[in-house]
PDB file of C-alpha atoms in Angstrom:
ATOM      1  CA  UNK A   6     -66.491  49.894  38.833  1.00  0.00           C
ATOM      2  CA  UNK A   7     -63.298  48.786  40.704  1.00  0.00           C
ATOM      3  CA  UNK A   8     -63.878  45.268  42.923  1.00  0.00           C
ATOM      4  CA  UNK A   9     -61.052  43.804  45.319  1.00  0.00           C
ATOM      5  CA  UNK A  10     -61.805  40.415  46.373  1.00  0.00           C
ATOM      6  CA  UNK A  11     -59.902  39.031  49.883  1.00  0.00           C
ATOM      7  CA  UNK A  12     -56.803  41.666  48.651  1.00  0.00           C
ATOM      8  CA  UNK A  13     -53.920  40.602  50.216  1.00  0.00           C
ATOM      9  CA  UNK A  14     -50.158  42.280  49.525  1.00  0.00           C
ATOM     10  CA  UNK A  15     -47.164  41.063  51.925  1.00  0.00           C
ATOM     11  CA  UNK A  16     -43.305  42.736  51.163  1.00  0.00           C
ATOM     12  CA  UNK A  17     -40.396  40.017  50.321  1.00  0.00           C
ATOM     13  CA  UNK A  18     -38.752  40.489  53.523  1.00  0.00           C
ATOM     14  CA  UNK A  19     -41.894  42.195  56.273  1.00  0.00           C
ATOM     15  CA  UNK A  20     -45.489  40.942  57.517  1.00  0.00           C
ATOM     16  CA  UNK A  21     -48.507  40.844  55.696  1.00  0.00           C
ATOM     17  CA  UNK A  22     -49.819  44.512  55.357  1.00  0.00           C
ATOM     18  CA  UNK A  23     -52.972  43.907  53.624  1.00  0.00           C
ATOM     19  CA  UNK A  24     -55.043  41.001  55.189  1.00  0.00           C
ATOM     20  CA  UNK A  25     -57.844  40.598  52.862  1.00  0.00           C
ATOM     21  CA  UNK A  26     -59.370  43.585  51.670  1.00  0.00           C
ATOM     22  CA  UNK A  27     -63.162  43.316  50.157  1.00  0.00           C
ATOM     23  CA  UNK A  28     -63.756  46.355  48.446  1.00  0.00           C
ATOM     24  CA  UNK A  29     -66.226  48.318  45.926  1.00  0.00           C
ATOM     25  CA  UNK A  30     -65.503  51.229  44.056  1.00  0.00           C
ATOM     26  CA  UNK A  31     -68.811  52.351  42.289  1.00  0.00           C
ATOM     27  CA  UNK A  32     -68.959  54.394  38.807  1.00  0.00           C
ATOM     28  CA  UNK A  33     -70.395  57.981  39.238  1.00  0.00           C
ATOM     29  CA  UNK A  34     -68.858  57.655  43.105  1.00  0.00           C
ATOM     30  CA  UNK A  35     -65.956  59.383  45.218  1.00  0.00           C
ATOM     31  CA  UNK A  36     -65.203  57.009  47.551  1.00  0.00           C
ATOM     32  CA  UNK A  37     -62.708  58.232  50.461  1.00  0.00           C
ATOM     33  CA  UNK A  38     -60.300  55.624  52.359  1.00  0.00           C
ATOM     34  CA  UNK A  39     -59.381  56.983  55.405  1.00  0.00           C
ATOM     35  CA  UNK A  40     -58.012  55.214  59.298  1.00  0.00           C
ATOM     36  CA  UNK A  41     -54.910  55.087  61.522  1.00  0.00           C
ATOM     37  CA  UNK A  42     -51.466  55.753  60.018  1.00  0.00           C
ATOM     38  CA  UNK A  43     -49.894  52.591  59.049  1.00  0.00           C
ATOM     39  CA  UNK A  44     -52.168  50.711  58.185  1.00  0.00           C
ATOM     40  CA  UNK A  45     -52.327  49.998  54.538  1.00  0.00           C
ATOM     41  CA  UNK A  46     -53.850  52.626  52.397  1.00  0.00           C
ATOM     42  CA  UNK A  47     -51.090  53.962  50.979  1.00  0.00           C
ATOM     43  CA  UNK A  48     -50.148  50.153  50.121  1.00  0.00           C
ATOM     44  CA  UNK A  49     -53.624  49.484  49.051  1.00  0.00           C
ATOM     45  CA  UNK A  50     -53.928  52.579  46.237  1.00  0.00           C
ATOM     46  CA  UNK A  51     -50.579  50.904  45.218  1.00  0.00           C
ATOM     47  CA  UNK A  52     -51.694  47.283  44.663  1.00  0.00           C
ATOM     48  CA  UNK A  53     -54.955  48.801  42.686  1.00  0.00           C
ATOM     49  CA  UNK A  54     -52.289  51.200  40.265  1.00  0.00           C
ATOM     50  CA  UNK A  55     -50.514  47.897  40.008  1.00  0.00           C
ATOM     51  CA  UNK A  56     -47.322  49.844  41.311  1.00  0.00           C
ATOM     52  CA  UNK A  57     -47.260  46.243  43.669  1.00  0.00           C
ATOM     53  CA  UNK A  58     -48.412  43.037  43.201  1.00  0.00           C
ATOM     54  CA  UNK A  59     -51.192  41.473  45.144  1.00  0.00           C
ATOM     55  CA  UNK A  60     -49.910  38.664  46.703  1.00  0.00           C
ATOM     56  CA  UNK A  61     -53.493  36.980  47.392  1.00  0.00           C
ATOM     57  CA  UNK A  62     -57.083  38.022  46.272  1.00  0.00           C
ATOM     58  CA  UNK A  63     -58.308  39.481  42.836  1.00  0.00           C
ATOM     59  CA  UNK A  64     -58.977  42.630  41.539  1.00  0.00           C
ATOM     60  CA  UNK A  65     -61.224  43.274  38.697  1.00  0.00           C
ATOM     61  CA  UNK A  66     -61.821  46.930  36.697  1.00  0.00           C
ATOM     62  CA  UNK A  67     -65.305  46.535  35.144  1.00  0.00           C
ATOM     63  CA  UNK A  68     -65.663  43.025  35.468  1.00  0.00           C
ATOM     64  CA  UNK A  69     -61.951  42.189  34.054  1.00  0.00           C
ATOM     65  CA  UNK A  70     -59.431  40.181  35.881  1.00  0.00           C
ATOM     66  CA  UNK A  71     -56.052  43.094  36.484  1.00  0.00           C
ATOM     67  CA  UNK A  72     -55.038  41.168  38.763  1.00  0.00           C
ATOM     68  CA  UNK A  73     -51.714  40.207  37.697  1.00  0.00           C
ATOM     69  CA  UNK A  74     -51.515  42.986  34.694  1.00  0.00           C
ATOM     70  CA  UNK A  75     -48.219  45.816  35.462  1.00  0.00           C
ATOM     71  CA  UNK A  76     -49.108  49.484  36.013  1.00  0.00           C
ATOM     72  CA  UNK A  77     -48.971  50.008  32.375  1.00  0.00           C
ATOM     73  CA  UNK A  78     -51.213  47.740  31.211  1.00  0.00           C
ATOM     74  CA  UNK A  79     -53.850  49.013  33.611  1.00  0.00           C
ATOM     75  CA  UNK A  80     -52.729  53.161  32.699  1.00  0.00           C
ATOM     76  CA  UNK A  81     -53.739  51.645  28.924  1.00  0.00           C
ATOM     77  CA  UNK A  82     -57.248  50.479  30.510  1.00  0.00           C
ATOM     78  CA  UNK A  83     -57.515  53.994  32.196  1.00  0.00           C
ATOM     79  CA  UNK A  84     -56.150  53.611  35.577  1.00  0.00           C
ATOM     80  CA  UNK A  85     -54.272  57.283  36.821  1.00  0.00           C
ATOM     81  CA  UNK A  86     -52.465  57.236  40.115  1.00  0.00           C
ATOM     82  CA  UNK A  87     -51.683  60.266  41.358  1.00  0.00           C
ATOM     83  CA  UNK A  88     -48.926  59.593  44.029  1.00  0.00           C
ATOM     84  CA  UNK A  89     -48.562  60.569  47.554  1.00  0.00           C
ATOM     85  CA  UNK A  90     -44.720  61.464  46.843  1.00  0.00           C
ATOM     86  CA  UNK A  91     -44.747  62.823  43.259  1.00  0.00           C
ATOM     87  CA  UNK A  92     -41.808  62.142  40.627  1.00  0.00           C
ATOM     88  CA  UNK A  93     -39.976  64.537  39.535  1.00  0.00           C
ATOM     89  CA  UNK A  94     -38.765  64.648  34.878  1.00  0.00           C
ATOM     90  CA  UNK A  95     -35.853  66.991  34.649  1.00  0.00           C
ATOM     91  CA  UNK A  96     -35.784  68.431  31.225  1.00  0.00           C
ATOM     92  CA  UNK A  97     -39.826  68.328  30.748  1.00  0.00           C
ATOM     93  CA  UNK A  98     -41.781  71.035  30.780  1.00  0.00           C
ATOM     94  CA  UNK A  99     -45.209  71.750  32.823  1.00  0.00           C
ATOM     95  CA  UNK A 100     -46.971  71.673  29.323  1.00  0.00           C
ATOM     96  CA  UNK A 101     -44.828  68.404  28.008  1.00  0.00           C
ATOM     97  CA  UNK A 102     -46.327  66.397  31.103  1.00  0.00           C
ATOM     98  CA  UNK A 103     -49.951  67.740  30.699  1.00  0.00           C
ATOM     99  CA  UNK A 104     -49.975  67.131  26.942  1.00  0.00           C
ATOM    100  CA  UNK A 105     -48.183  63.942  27.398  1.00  0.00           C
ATOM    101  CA  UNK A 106     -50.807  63.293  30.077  1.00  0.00           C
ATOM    102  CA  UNK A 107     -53.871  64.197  27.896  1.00  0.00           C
ATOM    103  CA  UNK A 108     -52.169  61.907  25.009  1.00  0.00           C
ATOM    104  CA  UNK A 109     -51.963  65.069  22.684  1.00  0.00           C
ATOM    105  CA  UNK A 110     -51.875  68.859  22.722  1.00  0.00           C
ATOM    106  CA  UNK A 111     -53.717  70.373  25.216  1.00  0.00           C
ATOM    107  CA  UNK A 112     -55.941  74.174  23.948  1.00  0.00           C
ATOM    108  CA  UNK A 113     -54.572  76.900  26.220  1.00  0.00           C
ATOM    109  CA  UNK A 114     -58.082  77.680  27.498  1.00  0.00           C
ATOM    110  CA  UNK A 115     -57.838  73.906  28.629  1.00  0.00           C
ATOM    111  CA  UNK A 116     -54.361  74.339  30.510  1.00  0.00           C
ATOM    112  CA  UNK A 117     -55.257  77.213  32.924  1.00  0.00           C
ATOM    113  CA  UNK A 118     -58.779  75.959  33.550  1.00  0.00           C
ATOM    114  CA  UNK A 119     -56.974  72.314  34.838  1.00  0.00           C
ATOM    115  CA  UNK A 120     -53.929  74.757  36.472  1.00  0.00           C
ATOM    116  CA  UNK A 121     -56.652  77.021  38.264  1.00  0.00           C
ATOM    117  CA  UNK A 122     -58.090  74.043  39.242  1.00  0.00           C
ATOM    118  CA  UNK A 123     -55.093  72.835  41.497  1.00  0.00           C
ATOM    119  CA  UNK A 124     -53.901  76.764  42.392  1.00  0.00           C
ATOM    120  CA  UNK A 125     -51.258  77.059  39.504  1.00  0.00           C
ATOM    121  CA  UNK A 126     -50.852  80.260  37.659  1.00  0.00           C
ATOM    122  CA  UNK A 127     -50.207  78.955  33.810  1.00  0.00           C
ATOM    123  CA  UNK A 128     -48.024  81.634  32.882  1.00  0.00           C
ATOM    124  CA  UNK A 129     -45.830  81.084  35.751  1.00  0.00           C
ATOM    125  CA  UNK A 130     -45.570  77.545  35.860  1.00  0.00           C
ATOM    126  CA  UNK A 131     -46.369  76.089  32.517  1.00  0.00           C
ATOM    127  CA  UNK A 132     -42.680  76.763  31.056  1.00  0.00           C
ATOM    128  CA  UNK A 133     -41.081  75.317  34.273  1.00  0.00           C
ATOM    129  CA  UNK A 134     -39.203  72.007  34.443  1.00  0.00           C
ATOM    130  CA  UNK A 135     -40.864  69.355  36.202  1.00  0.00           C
ATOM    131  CA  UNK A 136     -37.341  68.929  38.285  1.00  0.00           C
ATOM    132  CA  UNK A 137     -36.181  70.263  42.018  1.00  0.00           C
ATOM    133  CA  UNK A 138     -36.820  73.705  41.503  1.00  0.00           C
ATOM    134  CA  UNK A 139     -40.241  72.650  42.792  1.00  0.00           C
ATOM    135  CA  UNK A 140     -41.247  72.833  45.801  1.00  0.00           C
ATOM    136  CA  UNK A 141     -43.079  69.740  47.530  1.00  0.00           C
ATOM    137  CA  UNK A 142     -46.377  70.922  47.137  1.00  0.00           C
ATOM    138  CA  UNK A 143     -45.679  72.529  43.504  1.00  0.00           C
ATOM    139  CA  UNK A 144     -45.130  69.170  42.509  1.00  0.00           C
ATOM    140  CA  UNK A 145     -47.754  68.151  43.723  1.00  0.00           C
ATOM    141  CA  UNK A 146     -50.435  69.907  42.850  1.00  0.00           C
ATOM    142  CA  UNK A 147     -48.754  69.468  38.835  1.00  0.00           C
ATOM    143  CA  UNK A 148     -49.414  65.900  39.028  1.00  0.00           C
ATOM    144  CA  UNK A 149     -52.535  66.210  40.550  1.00  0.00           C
ATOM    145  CA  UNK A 150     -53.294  68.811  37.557  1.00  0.00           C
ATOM    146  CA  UNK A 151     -52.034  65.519  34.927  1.00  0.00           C
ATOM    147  CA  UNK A 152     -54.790  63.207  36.153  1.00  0.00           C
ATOM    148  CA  UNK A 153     -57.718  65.801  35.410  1.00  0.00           C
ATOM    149  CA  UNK A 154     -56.274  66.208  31.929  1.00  0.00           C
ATOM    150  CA  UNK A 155     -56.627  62.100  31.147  1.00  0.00           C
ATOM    151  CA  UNK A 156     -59.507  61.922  29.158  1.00  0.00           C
ATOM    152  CA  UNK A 157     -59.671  58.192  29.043  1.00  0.00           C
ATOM    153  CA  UNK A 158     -59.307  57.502  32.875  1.00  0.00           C
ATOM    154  CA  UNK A 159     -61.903  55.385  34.352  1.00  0.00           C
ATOM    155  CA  UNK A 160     -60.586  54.897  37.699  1.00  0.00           C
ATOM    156  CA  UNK A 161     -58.832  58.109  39.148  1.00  0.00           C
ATOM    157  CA  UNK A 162     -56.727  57.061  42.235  1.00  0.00           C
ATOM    158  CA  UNK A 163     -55.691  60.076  44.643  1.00  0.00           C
ATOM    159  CA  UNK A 164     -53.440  59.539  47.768  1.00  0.00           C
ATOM    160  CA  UNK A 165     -53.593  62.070  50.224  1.00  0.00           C
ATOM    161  CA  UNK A 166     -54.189  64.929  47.428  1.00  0.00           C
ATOM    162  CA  UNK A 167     -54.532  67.295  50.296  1.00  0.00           C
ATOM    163  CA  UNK A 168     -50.560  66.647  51.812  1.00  0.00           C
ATOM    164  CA  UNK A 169     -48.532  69.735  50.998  1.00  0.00           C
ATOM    165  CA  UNK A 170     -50.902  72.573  49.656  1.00  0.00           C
ATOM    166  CA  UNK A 171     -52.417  75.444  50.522  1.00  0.00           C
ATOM    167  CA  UNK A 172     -55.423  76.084  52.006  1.00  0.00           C
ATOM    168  CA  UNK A 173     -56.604  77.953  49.031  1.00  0.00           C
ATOM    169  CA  UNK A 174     -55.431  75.766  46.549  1.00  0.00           C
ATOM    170  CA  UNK A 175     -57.324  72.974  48.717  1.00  0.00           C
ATOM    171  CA  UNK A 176     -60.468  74.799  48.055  1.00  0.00           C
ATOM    172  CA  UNK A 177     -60.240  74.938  44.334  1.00  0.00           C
ATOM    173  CA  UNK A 178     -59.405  71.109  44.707  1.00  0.00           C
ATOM    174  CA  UNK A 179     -62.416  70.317  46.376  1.00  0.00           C
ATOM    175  CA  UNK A 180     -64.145  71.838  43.271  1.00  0.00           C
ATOM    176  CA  UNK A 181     -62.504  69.869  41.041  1.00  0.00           C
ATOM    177  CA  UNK A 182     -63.581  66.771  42.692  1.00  0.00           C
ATOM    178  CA  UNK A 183     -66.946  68.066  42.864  1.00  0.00           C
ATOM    179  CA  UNK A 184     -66.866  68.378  38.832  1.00  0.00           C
ATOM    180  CA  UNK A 185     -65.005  64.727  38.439  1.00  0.00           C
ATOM    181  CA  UNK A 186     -68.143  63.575  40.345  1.00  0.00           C
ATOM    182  CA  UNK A 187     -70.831  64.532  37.615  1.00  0.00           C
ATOM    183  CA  UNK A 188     -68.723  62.754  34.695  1.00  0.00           C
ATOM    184  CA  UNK A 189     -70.695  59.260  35.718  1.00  0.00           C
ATOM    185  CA  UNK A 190     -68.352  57.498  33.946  1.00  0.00           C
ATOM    186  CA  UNK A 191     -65.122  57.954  35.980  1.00  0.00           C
ATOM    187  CA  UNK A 192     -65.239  56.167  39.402  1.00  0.00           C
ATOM    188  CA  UNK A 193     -62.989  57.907  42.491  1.00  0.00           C
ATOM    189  CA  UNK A 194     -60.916  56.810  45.190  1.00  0.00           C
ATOM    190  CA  UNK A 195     -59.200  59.023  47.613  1.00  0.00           C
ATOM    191  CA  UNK A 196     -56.960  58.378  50.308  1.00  0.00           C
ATOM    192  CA  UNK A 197     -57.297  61.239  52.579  1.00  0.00           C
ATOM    193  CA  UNK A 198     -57.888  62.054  56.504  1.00  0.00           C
ATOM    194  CA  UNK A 199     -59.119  65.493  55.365  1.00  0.00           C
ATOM    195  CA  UNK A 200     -62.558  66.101  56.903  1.00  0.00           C
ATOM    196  CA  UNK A 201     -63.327  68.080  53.627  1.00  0.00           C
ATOM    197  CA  UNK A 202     -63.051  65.183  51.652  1.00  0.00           C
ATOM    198  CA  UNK A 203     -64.841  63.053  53.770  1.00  0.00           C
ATOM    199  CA  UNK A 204     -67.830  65.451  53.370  1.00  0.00           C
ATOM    200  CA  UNK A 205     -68.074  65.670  49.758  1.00  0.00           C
ATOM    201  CA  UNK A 206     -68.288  61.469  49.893  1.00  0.00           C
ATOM    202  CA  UNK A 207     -70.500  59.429  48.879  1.00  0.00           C
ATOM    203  CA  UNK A 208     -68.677  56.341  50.084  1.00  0.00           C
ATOM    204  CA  UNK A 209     -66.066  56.402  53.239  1.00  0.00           C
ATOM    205  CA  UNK A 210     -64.043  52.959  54.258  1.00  0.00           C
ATOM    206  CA  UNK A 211     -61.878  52.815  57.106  1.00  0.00           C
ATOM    207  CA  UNK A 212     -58.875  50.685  56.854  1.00  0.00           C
ATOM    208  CA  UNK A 213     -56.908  49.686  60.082  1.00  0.00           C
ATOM    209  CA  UNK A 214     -54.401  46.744  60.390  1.00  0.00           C
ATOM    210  CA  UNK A 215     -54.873  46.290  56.639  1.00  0.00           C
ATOM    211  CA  UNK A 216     -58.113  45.242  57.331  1.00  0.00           C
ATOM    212  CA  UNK A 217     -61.815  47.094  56.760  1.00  0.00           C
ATOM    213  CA  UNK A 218     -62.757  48.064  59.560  1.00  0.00           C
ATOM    214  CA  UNK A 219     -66.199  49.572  58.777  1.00  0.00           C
ATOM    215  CA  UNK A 220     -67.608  50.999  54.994  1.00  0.00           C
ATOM    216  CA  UNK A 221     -70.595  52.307  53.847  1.00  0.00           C
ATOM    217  CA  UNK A 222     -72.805  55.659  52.421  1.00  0.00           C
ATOM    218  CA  UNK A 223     -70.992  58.864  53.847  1.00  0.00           C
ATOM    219  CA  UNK A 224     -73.979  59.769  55.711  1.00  0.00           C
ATOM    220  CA  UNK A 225     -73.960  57.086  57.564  1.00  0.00           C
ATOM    221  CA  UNK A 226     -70.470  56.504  58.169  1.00  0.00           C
ATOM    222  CA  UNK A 227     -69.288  60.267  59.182  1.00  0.00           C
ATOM    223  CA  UNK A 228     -71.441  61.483  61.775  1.00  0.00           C
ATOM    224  CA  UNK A 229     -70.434  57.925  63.627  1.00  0.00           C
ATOM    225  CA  UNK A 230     -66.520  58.966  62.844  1.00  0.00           C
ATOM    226  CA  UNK A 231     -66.925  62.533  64.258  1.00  0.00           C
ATOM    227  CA  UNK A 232     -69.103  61.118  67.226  1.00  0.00           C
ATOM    228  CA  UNK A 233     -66.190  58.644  67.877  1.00  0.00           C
ATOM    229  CA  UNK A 234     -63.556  61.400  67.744  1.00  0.00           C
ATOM    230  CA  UNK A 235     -65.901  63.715  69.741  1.00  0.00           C
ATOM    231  CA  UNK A 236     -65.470  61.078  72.807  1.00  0.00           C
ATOM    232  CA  UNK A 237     -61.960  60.157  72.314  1.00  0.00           C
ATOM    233  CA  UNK A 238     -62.231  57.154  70.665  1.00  0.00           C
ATOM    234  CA  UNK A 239     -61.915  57.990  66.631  1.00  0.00           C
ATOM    235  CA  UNK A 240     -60.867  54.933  64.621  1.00  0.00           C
ATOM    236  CA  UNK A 241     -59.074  57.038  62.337  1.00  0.00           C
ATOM    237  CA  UNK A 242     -56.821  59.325  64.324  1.00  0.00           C
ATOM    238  CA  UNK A 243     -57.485  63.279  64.057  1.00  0.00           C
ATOM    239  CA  UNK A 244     -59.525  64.610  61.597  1.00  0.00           C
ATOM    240  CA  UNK A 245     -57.157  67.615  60.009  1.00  0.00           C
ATOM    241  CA  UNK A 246     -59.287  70.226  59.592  1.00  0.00           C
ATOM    242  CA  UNK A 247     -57.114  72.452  57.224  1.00  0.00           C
ATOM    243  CA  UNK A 248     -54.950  71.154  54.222  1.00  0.00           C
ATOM    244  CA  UNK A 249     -51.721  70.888  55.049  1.00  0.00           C
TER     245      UNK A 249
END
C-alpha cells in the first residue's frame, strides 16, 4: 500500500504545484487519478517514482518512510514508472530492455504473451532498437510492455498509458490491467482521463490545483463525474472516449 501524507512538490524557480496531497493507494486496487490539465498529476506520479523530490509531506510504501530515497532506491523496493514521454536506448534491443526489465532472460512464450498484451507483434519488434526508428506510440506501448515483465514490482505507476495508441492496442491494454488486478499483491495507479480506465476502477481521485478535489470507490465517484460532464460542469475536462 502506497500513503502520501500533506505531499507537497514546488520547482526551484515556479509556484507550488502540489499543495498537500493526502493519498491512499490500496494493495489488490487500480486506482485512477484523473482532473483538469495542469494540475499536478503528471508531477504527482513523479514525486511517488522519486523522479522529484517532495518538497513537504511524506510518503511511505508499506509502512516505510521513501520519502527522501532516489528513484533507484525505490525501483530496488519495486516501484516501476512507466512514463508519459518514454526514453528512448539506442543500441538495445526490444528483448535487451524486457530481459533487463524482468532482471533475467525472459521464455519466448513469455515475450509475445507481454507484447500481445500492449499490440506488439514479437517477431517484428523484438529485434528492433529501442532508438528513433520508433514511432511515439511504439515506444510507448514497449515500455508499457517492461513494467508487466517486473516480477518484483509492488507499486506499478502508469501515466496516461492510453496517450499515443491504437484503439485496438487500447483494448488488449485494458486486459492487461484487468489481469494486474487479480495479482493482490501489486497495488495500481493510473493517470488517465480515459473513460475506459475509469470504469475498470476501483478507486478514482480527482486532482485540480494540485489539490484533491474529491476521492473515493469508483462507483461512487463516476456516475457523479459523468453527471457533472452531462450538465456542463465536469471537474475533469472531457472524458476521451477513444484512445488516442
Amino acid at each position: 500500500m502506497l500513503t502520501l501524507k500533506n505531499v507537497k512538490w514546488k520547482p526551484d524557480d515556479g509556484d507550488e504545484v502540489l499543495k498537500g496531497i493526502d493519498l491512499t493507494v490500496e494493495t489488490g486496487k487500480l486506482t485512477v487519478v484523473t482532473g483538469p490539465n495542469g494540475g499536478g498529476k503528471t508531477s504527482l506520479a513523479k514525486v511517488i517514482s522519486g523522479l522529484r523530490q517532495a518538497t513537504g509531506g511524506q510518503i511511505l510504501l508499506e509502512g516505510k518512510d521513501i520519502t527522501n530515497l532516489d528513484i533507484t532506491e525505490r525501483a530496488n523496493l519495486g516501484v516501476s514508472y512507466a512514463f508519459q514521454q518514454p526514453v528512448r536506448f539506442k543500441g538495445l534491443t526490444v528483448k535487451d530492455l524486457l530481459d533487463l526489465a524482468a532482471g533475467g532472460t525472459i521464455p519466448d512464450e513469455e515475450v509475445c504473451t507481454v507484447m500481445n498484451k500492449v499490440g506488439l507483434c514479437t517477431k517484428d519488434y523484438i529485434d528492433r532498437e529501442v532508438n528513433a526508428s520508433l514511432s511515439g506510440g511504439e515506444i510507448k506501448r514497449i515500455e508499457i510492455a517492461t513494467v508487466l515483465c517486473r516480477k518484483d514490482s509492488r507499486l506499478l505507476i502508469f501515466d496516461e498509458p492510453e496517450a499515443g495508441i491504437d484503439l485496438w492496442s487500447f483494448a488488449g491494454l485494458i486486459e492487461a490491467f484487468e489481469e494486474l488486478k487479480k495479482e493482490k499483491d501489486k497495488a495500481l495507479l493510473v493517470i488517465s482521463h480515459q473513460e475506459r480506465l475509469l470504469e475498470i476502477a476501483d478507486e478514482i481521485v480527482v486532482i485540480a490545483d494540485g489539490r484533491v478535489r474529491i476521492s473515493g470507490p469508483a462507483k461512487e465517484i463516476l456516475p457523479e463525474l459523468m453527471h457533472d460532464e452531462k450538465s456542463g460542469g465536469c471537474p475533469i475536462g472531457k472524458f476521451e472516449k477513444e484512445a488516442m
